[in-house]
Amino acid sequence: MSHVPIVGQHDAENTLGLATEHLLKTMVFRTKDEVFVLAALPVSGRVHYGRLARAAGVSRAMLRQAAPEELSLLGMEPGGASPVCDRPDVVTVFDVSVTRMSTVYCGSGRADRTVKIEAQQLIELVGPKIEELSS
C-alpha cells in the first residue's frame, strides 16, 4: 500500500493505523567483510546480536548495524527496509516468532510503501533461516 513516508513503529501505528501485533521490522546489518544480514522480527522485539551472528554464520565482533546510506546498496531506503532482497549474497534470518504470526505488514524497500502479506507466504517467498533472535 502507498502512503506518506514513514519511519518506525510510531509512524506505522499512528500515521497508518496498523496494529502492533501485525508489524514486522527488518533490521539491516553488515559484517566487516561487507556481507549484509537482514533480521526480521516483530516490531516490539529486540534482536540479540549474538544469536543473529550465530544464525548468520559470522562472529559477533564482525556484525554491526548498517548505516542508513548503506541501505541504497540493497535498493532500500531508511524507513523501508524489507526482508525481501534479491541479492544472492545477503543472509536473511527471521525470528522464530514470525512463523506464528498471521498477516504482517513489512517494509517494501521504500519508506512510502508497505507490504501486507501472510507470514507463511513471506517465509516461502524469502526462504530465510529461522532462529530464536529476540532477547
CSV table of C-alpha atoms in Angstrom, one decimal:
chain,number,residue,atom,x,y,z
A,1,MET,CA,0.0,0.0,0.0
A,2,SER,CA,1.2,3.5,-0.8
A,3,HIS,CA,1.3,6.2,1.9
A,4,VAL,CA,3.2,9.2,3.1
A,5,PRO,CA,6.8,8.3,4.1
A,6,ILE,CA,7.1,6.7,7.5
A,7,VAL,CA,9.9,5.7,9.8
A,8,GLY,CA,9.4,3.2,12.6
A,9,GLN,CA,6.7,1.7,14.8
A,10,HIS,CA,5.2,5.0,15.9
A,11,ASP,CA,4.5,6.1,12.3
A,12,ALA,CA,3.2,2.7,11.4
A,13,GLU,CA,0.8,2.7,14.3
A,14,ASN,CA,-0.2,6.4,14.4
A,15,THR,CA,0.0,7.5,10.8
A,16,LEU,CA,-1.1,4.3,9.1
A,17,GLY,CA,-3.3,2.9,11.9
A,18,LEU,CA,-1.6,-0.5,11.9
A,19,ALA,CA,-1.8,-2.8,14.9
A,20,THR,CA,1.5,-3.6,16.7
A,21,GLU,CA,0.9,-7.3,16.7
A,22,HIS,CA,1.0,-7.3,12.8
A,23,LEU,CA,4.1,-5.2,12.3
A,24,LEU,CA,7.3,-6.9,11.2
A,25,LYS,CA,10.5,-4.9,11.3
A,26,THR,CA,13.6,-5.6,9.3
A,27,MET,CA,16.9,-4.6,10.7
A,28,VAL,CA,19.9,-4.4,8.3
A,29,PHE,CA,23.4,-5.4,9.5
A,30,ARG,CA,26.7,-5.5,7.7
A,31,THR,CA,29.8,-7.5,8.5
A,32,LYS,CA,33.3,-6.2,8.4
A,33,ASP,CA,33.8,-8.1,5.1
A,34,GLU,CA,30.7,-6.3,3.7
A,35,VAL,CA,28.2,-9.1,3.8
A,36,PHE,CA,24.6,-7.8,4.5
A,37,VAL,CA,22.5,-9.6,7.1
A,38,LEU,CA,18.7,-8.9,7.3
A,39,ALA,CA,16.9,-9.7,10.5
A,40,ALA,CA,13.1,-9.8,10.5
A,41,LEU,CA,11.2,-9.9,13.8
A,42,PRO,CA,8.1,-8.5,15.4
A,43,VAL,CA,8.3,-4.7,15.8
A,44,SER,CA,8.2,-5.0,19.6
A,45,GLY,CA,11.1,-7.5,19.7
A,46,ARG,CA,14.8,-6.7,20.3
A,47,VAL,CA,17.4,-8.6,18.3
A,48,HIS,CA,20.0,-10.5,20.3
A,49,TYR,CA,23.2,-9.7,18.4
A,50,GLY,CA,25.0,-12.9,19.4
A,51,ARG,CA,22.1,-15.1,18.3
A,52,LEU,CA,21.8,-13.3,15.0
A,53,ALA,CA,25.6,-13.6,14.4
A,54,ARG,CA,25.5,-17.3,15.0
A,55,ALA,CA,22.4,-17.8,12.7
A,56,ALA,CA,24.2,-15.8,10.0
A,57,GLY,CA,27.4,-17.8,10.4
A,58,VAL,CA,29.6,-14.8,11.5
A,59,SER,CA,31.2,-13.8,14.7
A,60,ARG,CA,29.5,-11.2,16.9
A,61,ALA,CA,32.6,-8.9,16.6
A,62,MET,CA,32.1,-8.8,12.8
A,63,LEU,CA,28.4,-7.7,12.9
A,64,ARG,CA,27.3,-4.0,13.0
A,65,GLN,CA,24.1,-2.3,12.2
A,66,ALA,CA,24.3,-0.9,8.6
A,67,ALA,CA,24.4,2.9,8.2
A,68,PRO,CA,21.4,4.5,6.6
A,69,GLU,CA,23.3,5.3,3.4
A,70,GLU,CA,24.3,1.7,3.0
A,71,LEU,CA,20.7,0.7,2.5
A,72,SER,CA,20.9,2.1,-1.0
A,73,LEU,CA,23.3,-0.7,-1.9
A,74,LEU,CA,20.4,-3.1,-1.4
A,75,GLY,CA,17.9,-0.9,-3.3
A,76,MET,CA,16.3,0.2,0.0
A,77,GLU,CA,15.9,3.4,1.9
A,78,PRO,CA,15.6,4.3,5.6
A,79,GLY,CA,12.1,3.6,6.9
A,80,GLY,CA,11.5,1.0,4.2
A,81,ALA,CA,13.9,-1.9,5.0
A,82,SER,CA,12.5,-5.1,3.6
A,83,PRO,CA,13.0,-8.7,4.4
A,84,VAL,CA,12.8,-9.4,0.7
A,85,CYS,CA,16.1,-8.9,-1.2
A,86,ASP,CA,17.1,-10.5,-4.4
A,87,ARG,CA,20.8,-10.2,-3.9
A,88,PRO,CA,22.2,-13.8,-3.5
A,89,ASP,CA,25.0,-12.6,-1.1
A,90,VAL,CA,22.5,-11.3,1.5
A,91,VAL,CA,21.8,-13.5,4.6
A,92,THR,CA,18.2,-13.3,5.8
A,93,VAL,CA,17.2,-14.5,9.2
A,94,PHE,CA,13.6,-14.5,10.6
A,95,ASP,CA,12.9,-14.8,14.3
A,96,VAL,CA,11.0,-18.0,15.1
A,97,SER,CA,8.0,-15.9,16.3
A,98,VAL,CA,7.3,-14.9,12.7
A,99,THR,CA,6.2,-18.4,12.0
A,100,ARG,CA,3.4,-17.9,14.5
A,101,MET,CA,2.2,-14.6,13.0
A,102,SER,CA,-0.8,-14.3,10.7
A,103,THR,CA,-1.0,-11.2,8.4
A,104,VAL,CA,2.1,-9.0,8.7
A,105,TYR,CA,3.0,-5.5,7.4
A,106,CYS,CA,6.6,-5.1,6.4
A,107,GLY,CA,8.8,-2.8,4.5
A,108,SER,CA,8.9,-2.8,0.7
A,109,GLY,CA,12.3,-1.1,0.4
A,110,ARG,CA,10.7,2.3,0.3
A,111,ALA,CA,9.5,4.5,3.1
A,112,ASP,CA,6.3,5.3,1.3
A,113,ARG,CA,5.1,1.8,0.6
A,114,THR,CA,4.3,-1.1,3.0
A,115,VAL,CA,3.6,-4.7,2.1
A,116,LYS,CA,0.7,-6.6,3.6
A,117,ILE,CA,1.3,-10.4,3.4
A,118,GLU,CA,0.6,-13.6,5.2
A,119,ALA,CA,3.6,-14.5,7.3
A,120,GLN,CA,3.8,-18.0,5.9
A,121,GLN,CA,3.7,-16.7,2.3
A,122,LEU,CA,6.6,-14.3,3.2
A,123,ILE,CA,8.6,-17.2,4.6
A,124,GLU,CA,8.0,-19.2,1.5
A,125,LEU,CA,9.0,-16.2,-0.7
A,126,VAL,CA,12.2,-15.3,1.2
A,127,GLY,CA,13.4,-18.8,2.3
A,128,PRO,CA,15.1,-17.3,5.4
A,129,LYS,CA,17.0,-19.1,8.1
A,130,ILE,CA,14.6,-19.2,11.1
A,131,GLU,CA,16.2,-18.9,14.6
A,132,GLU,CA,15.4,-17.5,18.0
A,133,LEU,CA,16.6,-13.9,17.6
A,134,SER,CA,14.8,-11.9,20.2
A,135,SER,CA,16.3,-11.3,23.6
